[in-house]
Short mmCIF file of N, CA and C in Angstrom, two decimals:
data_model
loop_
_atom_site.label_atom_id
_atom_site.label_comp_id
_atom_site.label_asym_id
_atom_site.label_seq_id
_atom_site.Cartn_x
_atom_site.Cartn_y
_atom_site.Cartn_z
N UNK A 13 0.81 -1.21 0.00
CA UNK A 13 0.00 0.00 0.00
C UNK A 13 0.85 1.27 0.00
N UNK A 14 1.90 1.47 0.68
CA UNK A 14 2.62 2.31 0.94
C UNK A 14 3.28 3.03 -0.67
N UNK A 15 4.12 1.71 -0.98
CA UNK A 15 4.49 1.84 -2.76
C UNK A 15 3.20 2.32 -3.31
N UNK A 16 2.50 2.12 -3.56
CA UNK A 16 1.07 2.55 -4.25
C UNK A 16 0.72 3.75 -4.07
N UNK A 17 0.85 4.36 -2.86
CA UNK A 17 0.70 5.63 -2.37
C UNK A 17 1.74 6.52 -2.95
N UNK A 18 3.06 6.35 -3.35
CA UNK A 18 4.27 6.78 -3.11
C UNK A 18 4.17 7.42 -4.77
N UNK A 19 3.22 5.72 -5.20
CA UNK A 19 3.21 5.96 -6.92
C UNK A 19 2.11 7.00 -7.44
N UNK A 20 1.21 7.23 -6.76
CA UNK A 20 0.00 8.01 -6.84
C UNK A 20 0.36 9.27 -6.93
N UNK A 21 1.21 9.75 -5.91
CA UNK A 21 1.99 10.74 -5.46
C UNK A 21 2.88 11.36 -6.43
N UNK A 22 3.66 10.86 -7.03
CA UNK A 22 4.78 10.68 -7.80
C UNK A 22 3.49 11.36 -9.21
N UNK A 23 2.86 10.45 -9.70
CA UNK A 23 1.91 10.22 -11.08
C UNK A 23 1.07 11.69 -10.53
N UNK A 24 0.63 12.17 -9.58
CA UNK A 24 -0.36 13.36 -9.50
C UNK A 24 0.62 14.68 -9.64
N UNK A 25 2.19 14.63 -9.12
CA UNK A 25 2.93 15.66 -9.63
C UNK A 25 2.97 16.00 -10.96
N UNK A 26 3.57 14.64 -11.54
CA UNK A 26 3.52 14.96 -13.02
C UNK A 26 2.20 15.58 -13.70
N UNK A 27 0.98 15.21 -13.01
CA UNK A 27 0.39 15.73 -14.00
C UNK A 27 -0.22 17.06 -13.35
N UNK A 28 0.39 18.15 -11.80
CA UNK A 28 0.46 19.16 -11.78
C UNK A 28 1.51 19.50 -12.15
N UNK A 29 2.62 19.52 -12.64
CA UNK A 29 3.32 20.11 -13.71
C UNK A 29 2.95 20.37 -15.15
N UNK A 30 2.40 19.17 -15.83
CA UNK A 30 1.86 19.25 -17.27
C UNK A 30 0.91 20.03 -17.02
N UNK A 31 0.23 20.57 -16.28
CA UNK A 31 -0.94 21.38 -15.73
C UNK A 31 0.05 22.51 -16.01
N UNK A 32 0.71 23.29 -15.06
CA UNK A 32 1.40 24.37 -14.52
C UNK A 32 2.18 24.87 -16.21
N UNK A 33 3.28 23.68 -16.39
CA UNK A 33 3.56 24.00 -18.14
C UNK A 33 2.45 24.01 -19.50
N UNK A 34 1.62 23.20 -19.64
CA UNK A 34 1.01 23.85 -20.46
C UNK A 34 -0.35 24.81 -20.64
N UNK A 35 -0.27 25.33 -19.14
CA UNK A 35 -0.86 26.54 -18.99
C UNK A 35 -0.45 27.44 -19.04
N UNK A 36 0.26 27.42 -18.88
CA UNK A 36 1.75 28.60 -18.71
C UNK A 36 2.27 28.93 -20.05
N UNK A 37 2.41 27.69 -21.14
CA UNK A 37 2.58 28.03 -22.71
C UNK A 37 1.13 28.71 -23.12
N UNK A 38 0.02 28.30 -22.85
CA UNK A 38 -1.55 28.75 -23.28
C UNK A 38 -1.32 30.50 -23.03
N UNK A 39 -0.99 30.77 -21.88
CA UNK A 39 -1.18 31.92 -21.30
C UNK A 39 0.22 32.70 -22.15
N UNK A 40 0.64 32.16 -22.29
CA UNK A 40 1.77 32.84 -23.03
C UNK A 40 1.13 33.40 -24.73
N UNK A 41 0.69 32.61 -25.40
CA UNK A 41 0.27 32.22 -26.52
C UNK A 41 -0.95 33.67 -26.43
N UNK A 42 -1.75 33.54 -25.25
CA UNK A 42 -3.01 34.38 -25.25
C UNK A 42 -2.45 36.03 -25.05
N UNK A 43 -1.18 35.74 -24.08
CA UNK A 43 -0.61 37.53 -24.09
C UNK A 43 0.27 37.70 -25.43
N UNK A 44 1.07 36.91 -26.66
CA UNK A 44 1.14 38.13 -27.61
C UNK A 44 0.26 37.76 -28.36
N UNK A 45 -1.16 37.08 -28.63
CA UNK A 45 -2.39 37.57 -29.33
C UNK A 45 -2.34 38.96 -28.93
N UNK A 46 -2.59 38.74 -27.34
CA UNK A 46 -3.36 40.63 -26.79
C UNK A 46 -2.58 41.60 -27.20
N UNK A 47 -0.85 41.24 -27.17
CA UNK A 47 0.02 42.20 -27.82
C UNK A 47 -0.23 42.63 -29.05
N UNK A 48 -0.26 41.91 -29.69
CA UNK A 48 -0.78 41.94 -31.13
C UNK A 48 -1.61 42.83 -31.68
N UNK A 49 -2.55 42.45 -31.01
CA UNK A 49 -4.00 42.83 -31.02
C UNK A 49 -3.90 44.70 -30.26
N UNK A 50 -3.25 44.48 -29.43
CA UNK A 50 -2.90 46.16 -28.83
C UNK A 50 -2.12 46.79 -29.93
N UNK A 51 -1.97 46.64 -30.84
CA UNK A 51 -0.76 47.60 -31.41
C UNK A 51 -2.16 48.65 -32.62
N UNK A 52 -1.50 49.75 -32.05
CA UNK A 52 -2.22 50.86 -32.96
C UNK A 52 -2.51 50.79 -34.62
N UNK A 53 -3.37 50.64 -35.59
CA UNK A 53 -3.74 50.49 -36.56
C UNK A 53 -2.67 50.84 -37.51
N UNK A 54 -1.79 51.39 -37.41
CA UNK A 54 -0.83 52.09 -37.75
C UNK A 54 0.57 51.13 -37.65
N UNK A 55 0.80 51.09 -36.36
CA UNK A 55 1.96 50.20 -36.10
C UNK A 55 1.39 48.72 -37.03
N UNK A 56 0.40 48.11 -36.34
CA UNK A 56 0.29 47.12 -36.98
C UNK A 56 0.17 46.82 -38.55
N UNK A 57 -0.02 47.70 -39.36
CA UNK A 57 0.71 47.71 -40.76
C UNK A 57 1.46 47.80 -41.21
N UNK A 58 2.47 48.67 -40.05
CA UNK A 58 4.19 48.93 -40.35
C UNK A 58 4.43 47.64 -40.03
N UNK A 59 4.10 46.65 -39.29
CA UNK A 59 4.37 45.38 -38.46
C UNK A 59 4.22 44.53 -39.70
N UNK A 60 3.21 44.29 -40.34
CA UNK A 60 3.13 43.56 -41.27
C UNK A 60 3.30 43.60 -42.54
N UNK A 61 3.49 45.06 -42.83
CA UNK A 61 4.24 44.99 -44.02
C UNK A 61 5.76 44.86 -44.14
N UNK A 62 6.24 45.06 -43.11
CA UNK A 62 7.89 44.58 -42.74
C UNK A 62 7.71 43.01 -43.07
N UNK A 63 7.13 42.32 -42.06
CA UNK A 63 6.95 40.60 -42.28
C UNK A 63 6.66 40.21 -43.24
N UNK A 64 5.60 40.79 -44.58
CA UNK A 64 5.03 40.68 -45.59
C UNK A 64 6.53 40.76 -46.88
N UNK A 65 7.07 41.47 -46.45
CA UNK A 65 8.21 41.78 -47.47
C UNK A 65 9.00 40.85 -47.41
N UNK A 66 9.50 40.72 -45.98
CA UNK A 66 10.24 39.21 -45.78
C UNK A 66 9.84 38.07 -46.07
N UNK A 67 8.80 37.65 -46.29
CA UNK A 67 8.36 36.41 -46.25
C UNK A 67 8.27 36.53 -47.68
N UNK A 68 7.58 37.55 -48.85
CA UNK A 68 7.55 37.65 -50.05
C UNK A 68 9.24 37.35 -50.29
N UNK A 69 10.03 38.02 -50.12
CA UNK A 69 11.47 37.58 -50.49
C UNK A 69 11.74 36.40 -50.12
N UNK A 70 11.64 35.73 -49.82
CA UNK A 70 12.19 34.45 -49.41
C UNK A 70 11.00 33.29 -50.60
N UNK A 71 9.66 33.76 -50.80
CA UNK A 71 9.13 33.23 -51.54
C UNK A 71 9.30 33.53 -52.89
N UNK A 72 10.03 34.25 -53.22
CA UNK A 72 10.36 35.12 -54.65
C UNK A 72 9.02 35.52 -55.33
N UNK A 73 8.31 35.94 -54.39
CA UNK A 73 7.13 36.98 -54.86
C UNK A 73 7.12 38.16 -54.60
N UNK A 74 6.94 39.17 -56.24
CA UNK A 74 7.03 40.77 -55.97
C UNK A 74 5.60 41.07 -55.41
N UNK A 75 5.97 42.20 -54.58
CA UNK A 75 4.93 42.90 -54.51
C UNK A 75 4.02 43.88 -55.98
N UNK A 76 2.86 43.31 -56.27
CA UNK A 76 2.39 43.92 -57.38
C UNK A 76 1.87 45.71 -57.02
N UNK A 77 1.73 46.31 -58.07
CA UNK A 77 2.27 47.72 -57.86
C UNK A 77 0.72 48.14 -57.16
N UNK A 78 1.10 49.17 -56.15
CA UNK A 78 -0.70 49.69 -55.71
C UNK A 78 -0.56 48.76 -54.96
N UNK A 79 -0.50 47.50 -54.30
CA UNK A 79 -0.54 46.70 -53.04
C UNK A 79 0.79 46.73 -52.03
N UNK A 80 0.37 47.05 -50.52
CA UNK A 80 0.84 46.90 -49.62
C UNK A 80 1.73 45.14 -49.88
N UNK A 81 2.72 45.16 -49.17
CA UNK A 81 3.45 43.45 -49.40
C UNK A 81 2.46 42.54 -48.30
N UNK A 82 1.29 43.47 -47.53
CA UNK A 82 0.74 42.43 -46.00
C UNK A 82 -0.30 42.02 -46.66
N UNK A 83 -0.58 42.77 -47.93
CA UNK A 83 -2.23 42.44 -48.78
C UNK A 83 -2.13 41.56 -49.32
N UNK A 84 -0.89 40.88 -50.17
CA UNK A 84 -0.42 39.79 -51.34
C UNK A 84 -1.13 38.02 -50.96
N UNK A 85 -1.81 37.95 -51.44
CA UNK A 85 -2.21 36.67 -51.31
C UNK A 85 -0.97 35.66 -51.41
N UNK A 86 -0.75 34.51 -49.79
CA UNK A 86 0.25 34.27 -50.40
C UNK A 86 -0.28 32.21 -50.30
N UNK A 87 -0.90 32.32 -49.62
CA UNK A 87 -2.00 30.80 -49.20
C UNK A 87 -3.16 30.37 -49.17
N UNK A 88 -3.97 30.35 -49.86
CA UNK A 88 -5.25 29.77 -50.24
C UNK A 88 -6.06 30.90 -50.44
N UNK A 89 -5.27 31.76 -51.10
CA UNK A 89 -5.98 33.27 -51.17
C UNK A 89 -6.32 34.07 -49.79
N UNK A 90 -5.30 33.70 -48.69
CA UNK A 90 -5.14 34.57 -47.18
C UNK A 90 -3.33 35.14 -47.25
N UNK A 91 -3.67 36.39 -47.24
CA UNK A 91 -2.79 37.37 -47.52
C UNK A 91 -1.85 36.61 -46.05
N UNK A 92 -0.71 37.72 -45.63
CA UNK A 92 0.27 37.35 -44.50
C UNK A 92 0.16 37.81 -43.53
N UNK A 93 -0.73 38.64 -43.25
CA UNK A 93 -1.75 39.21 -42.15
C UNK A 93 -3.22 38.11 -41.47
N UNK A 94 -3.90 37.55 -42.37
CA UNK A 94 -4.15 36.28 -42.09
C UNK A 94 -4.16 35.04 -41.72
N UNK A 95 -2.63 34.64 -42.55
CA UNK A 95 -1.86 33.47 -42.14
C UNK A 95 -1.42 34.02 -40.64
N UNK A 96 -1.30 35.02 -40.58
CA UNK A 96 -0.30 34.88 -39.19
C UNK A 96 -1.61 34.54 -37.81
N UNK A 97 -2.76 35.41 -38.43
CA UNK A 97 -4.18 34.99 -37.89
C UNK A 97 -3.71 33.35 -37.66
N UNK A 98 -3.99 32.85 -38.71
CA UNK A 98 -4.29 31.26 -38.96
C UNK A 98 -3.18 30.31 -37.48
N UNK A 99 -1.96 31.48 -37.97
CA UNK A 99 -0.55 30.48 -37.30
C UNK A 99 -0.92 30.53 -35.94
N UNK A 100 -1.29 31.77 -35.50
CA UNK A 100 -1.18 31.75 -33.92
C UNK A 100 -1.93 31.65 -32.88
N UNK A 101 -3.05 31.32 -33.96
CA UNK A 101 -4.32 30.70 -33.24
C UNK A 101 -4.23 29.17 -33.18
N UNK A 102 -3.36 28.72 -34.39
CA UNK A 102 -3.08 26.97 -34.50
C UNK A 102 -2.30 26.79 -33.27
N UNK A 103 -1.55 27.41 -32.85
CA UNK A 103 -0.04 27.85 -31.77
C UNK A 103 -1.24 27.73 -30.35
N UNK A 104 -2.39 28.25 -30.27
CA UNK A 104 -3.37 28.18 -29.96
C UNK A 104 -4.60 26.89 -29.24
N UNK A 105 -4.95 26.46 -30.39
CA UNK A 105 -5.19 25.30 -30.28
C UNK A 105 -4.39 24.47 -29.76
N UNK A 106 -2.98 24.37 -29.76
CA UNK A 106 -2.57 23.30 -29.59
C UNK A 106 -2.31 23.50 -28.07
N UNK A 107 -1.58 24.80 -27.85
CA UNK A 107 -1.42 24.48 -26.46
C UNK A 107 -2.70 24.19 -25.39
N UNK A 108 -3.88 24.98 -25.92
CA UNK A 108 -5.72 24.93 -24.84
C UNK A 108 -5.61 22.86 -24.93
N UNK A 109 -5.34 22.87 -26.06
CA UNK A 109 -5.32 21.22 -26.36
C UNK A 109 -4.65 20.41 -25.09
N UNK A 110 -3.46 20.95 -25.29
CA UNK A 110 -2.78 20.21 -23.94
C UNK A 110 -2.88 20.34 -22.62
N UNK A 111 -3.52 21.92 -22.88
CA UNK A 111 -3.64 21.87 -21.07
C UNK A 111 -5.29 21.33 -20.81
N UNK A 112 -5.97 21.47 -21.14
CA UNK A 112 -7.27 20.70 -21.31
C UNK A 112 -7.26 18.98 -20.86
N UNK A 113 -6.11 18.70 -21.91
CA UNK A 113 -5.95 17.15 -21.67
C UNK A 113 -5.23 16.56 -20.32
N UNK A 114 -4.06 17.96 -20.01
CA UNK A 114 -3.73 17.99 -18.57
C UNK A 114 -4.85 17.84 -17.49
N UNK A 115 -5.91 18.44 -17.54
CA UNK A 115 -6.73 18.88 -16.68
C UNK A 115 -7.71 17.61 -16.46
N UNK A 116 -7.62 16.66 -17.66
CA UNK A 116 -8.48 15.47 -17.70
C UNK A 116 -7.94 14.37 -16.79
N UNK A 117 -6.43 14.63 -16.62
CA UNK A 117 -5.59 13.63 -16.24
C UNK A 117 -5.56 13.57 -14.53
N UNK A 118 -6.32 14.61 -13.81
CA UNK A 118 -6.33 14.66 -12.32
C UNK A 118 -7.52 13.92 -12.61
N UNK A 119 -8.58 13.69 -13.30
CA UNK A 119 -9.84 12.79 -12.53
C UNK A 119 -9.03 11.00 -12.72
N UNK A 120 -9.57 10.44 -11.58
CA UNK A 120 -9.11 9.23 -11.35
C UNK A 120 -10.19 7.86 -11.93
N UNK A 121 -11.24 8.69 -12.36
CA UNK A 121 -12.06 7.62 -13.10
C UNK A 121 -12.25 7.50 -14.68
N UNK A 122 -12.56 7.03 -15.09
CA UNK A 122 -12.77 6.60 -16.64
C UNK A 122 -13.47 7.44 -17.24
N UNK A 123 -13.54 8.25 -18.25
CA UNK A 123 -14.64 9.03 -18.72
C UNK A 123 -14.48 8.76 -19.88
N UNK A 124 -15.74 8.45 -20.35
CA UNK A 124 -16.50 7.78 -21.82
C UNK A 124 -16.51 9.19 -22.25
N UNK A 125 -15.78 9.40 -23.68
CA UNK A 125 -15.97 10.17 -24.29
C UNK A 125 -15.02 11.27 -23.91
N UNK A 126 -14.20 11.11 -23.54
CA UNK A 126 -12.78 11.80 -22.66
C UNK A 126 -12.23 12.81 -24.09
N UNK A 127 -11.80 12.14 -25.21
CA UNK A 127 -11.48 13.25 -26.19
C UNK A 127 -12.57 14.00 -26.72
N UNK A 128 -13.45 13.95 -26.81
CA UNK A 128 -14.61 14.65 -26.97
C UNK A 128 -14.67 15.60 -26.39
N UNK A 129 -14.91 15.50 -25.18
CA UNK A 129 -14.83 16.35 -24.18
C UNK A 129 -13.55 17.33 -24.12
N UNK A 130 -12.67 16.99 -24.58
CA UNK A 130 -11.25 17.40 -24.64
C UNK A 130 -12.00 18.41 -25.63
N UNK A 131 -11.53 17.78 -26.80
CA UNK A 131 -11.66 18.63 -27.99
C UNK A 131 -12.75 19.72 -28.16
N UNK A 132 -13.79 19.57 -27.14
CA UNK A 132 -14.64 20.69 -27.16
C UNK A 132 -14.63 21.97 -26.17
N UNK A 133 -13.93 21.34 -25.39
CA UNK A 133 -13.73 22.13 -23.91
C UNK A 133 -12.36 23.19 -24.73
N UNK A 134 -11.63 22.72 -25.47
CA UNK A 134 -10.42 23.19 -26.44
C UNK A 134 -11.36 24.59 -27.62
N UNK A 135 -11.76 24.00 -28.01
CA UNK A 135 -12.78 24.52 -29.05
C UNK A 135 -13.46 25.91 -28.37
N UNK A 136 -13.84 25.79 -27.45
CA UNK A 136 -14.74 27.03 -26.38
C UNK A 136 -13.55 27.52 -25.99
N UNK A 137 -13.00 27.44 -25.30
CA UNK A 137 -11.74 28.18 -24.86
C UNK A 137 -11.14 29.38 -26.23
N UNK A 138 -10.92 28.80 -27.20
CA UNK A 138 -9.82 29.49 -28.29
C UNK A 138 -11.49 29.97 -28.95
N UNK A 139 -12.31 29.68 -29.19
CA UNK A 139 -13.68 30.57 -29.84
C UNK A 139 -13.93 31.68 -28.90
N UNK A 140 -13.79 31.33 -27.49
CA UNK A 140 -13.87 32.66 -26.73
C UNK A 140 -13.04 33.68 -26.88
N UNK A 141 -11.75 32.96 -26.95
CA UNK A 141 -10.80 34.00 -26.65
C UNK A 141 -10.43 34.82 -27.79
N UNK A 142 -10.83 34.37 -29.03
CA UNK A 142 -10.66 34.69 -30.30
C UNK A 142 -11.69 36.23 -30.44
N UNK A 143 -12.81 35.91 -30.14
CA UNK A 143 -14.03 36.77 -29.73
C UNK A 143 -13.74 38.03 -28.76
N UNK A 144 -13.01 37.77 -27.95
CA UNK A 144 -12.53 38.48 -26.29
C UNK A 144 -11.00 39.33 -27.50
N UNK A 145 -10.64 38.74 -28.10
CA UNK A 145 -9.57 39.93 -28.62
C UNK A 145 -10.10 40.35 -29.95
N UNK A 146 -11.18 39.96 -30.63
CA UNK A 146 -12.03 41.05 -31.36
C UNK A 146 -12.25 42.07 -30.79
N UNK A 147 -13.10 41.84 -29.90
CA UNK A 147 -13.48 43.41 -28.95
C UNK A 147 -12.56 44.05 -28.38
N UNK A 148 -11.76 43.24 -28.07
CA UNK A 148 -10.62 44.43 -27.64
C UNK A 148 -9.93 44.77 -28.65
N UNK A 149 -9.84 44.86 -29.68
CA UNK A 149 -9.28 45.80 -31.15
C UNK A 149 -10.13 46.79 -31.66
N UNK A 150 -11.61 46.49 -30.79
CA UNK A 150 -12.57 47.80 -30.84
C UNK A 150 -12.21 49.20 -30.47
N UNK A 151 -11.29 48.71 -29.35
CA UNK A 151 -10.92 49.79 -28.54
C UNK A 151 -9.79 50.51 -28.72
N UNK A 152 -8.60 49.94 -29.67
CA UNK A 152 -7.46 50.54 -29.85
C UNK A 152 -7.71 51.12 -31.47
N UNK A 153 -6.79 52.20 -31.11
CA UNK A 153 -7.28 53.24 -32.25
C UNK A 153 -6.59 52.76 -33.69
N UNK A 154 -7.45 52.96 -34.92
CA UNK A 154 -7.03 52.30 -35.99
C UNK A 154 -7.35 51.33 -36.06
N UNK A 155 -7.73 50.29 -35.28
CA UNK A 155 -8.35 49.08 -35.39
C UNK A 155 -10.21 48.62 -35.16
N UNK A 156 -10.65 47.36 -35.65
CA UNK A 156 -11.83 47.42 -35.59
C UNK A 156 -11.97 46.04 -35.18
N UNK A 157 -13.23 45.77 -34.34
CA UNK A 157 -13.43 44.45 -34.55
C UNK A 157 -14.11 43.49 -36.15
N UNK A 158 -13.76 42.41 -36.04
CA UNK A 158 -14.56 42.02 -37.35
C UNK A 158 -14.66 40.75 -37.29
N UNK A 159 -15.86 40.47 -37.32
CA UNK A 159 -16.31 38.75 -37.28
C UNK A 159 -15.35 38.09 -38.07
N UNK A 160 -15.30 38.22 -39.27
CA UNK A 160 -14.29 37.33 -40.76
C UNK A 160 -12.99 37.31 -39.80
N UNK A 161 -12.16 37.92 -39.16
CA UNK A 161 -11.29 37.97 -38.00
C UNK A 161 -11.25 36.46 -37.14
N UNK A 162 -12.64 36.14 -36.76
CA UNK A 162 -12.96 35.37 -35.88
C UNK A 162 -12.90 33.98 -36.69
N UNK A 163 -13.61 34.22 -37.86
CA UNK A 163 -13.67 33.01 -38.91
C UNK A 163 -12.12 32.57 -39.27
N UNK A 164 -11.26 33.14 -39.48
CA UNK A 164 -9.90 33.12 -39.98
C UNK A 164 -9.18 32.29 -39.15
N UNK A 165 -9.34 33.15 -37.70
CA UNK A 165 -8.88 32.52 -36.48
C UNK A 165 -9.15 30.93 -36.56
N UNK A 166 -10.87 30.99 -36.67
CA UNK A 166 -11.56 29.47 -36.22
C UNK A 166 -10.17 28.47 -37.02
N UNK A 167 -10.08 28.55 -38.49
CA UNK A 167 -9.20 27.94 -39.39
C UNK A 167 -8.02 27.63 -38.24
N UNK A 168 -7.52 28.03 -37.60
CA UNK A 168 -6.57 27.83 -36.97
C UNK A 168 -6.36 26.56 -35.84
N UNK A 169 -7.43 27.14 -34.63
CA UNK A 169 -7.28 26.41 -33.94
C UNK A 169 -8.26 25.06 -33.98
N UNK A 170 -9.15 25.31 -34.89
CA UNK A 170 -9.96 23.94 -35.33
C UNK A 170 -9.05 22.91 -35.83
N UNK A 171 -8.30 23.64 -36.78
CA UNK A 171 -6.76 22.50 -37.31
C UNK A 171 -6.35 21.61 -36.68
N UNK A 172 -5.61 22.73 -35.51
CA UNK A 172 -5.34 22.45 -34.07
C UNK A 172 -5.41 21.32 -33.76
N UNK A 173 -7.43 21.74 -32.99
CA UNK A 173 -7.26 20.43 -32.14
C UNK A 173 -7.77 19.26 -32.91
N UNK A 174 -8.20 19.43 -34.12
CA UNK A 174 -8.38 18.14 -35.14
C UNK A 174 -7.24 17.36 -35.37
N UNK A 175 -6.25 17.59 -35.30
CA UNK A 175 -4.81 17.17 -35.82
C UNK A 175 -4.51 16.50 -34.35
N UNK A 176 -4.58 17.68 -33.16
CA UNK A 176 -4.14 16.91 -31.73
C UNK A 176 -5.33 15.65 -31.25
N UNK A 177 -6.50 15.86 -31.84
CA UNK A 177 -7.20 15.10 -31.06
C UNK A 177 -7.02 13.53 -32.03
N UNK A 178 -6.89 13.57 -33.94
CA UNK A 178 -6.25 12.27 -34.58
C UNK A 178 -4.98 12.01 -33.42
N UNK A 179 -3.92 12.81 -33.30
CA UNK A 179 -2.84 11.79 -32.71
C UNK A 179 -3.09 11.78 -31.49
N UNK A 180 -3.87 11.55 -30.75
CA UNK A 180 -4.50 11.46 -29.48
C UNK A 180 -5.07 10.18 -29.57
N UNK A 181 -5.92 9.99 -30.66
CA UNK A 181 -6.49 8.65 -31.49
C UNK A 181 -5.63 7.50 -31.47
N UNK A 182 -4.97 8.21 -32.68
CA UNK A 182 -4.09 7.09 -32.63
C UNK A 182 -3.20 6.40 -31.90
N UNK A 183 -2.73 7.35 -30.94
CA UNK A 183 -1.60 6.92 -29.79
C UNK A 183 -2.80 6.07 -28.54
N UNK A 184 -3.63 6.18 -28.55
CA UNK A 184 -4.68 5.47 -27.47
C UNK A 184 -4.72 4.00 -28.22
N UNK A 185 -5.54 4.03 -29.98
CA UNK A 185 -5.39 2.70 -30.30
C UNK A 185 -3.98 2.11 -30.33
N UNK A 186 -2.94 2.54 -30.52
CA UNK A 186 -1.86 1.73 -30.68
C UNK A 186 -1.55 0.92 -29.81
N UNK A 187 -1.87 1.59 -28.60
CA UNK A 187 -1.73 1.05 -27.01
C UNK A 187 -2.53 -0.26 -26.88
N UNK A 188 -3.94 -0.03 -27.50
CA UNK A 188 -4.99 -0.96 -26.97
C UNK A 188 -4.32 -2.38 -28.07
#
């Protein structure tokens, strides 16, 4: 009994650490959204048309004349102002993903439907928060909120946890 206890002990740290770390990456992930998202309408075009240029050079795409380099379609017809939408909301998903799945790992009983639950509890989290830094771009000057914003985002962290919750899948059947 004692060993058993010792092991319980041991197994409930680890999974307040995976708790503590990938909350701690989530929360990280959610303050430079807000950074992001804080930068004056202004800055944030100087911001992305700097990145837009770089990333066009490295892709050996000119900027066509009359377009900003952040406007250039450069992925499924989502300019580099978008993609970065797309990236860091995926950056997003993945971490709500893990700490979510952390959070599953303190109950000590079986729960039917455990990734489900995962993947939706993931899903609400990054739809909120996606929503929660719309409105706050209401407020900083030069910027606006905008639903299509929110839609762009969704692309992201839906990826996310679709991708985390397959290898979640698969690593459970391999086991069984």
């Amino acid at each position: 009994p004692e060993k058993a206890e010792r092991r319980y002990a041991m197994q409930r740290k680890k999974v307040i650490l995976k708790i503590v770390f990938s909350g701690t990456a989530m929360l990280a992930v959610m303050t430079a959204i807000f950074l992001f998202s804080a930068q004056t309408g202004s800055v944030s075009s100087q911001t992305g048309n700097s990145v837009g240029a770089f990333v066009l050079r490295l892709l050996g795409i000119e900027v066509p004349p009359g377009q900003s380099p952040s406007s250039v379609p450069i992925l499924f017809g989502l300019n580099i102002r978008k993609c970065a939408h797309v990236f860091i909301y995926m950056l997003l998903g993945l971490t709500a993903f893990l700490f979510v799945s952390s959070l599953f790992c303190l109950s000590t009983r079986e729960i039917k439907y455990k990734l489900l639950y995962i993947a939706l509890a993931t899903l609400a989290i990054c739809f909120v928060y996606a929503c929660l830094d719309e409105w706050h771009q209401s407020f900083v000057a030069g910027r606006a909120a905008a639903l299509s914003d929110v839609g762009i985002d969704s692309i992201g962290f839906i990826t996310a946890t679709l991708l985390c919750s397959a290898v979640r899948a698969l690593h459970t059947l391999s086991k069984k």
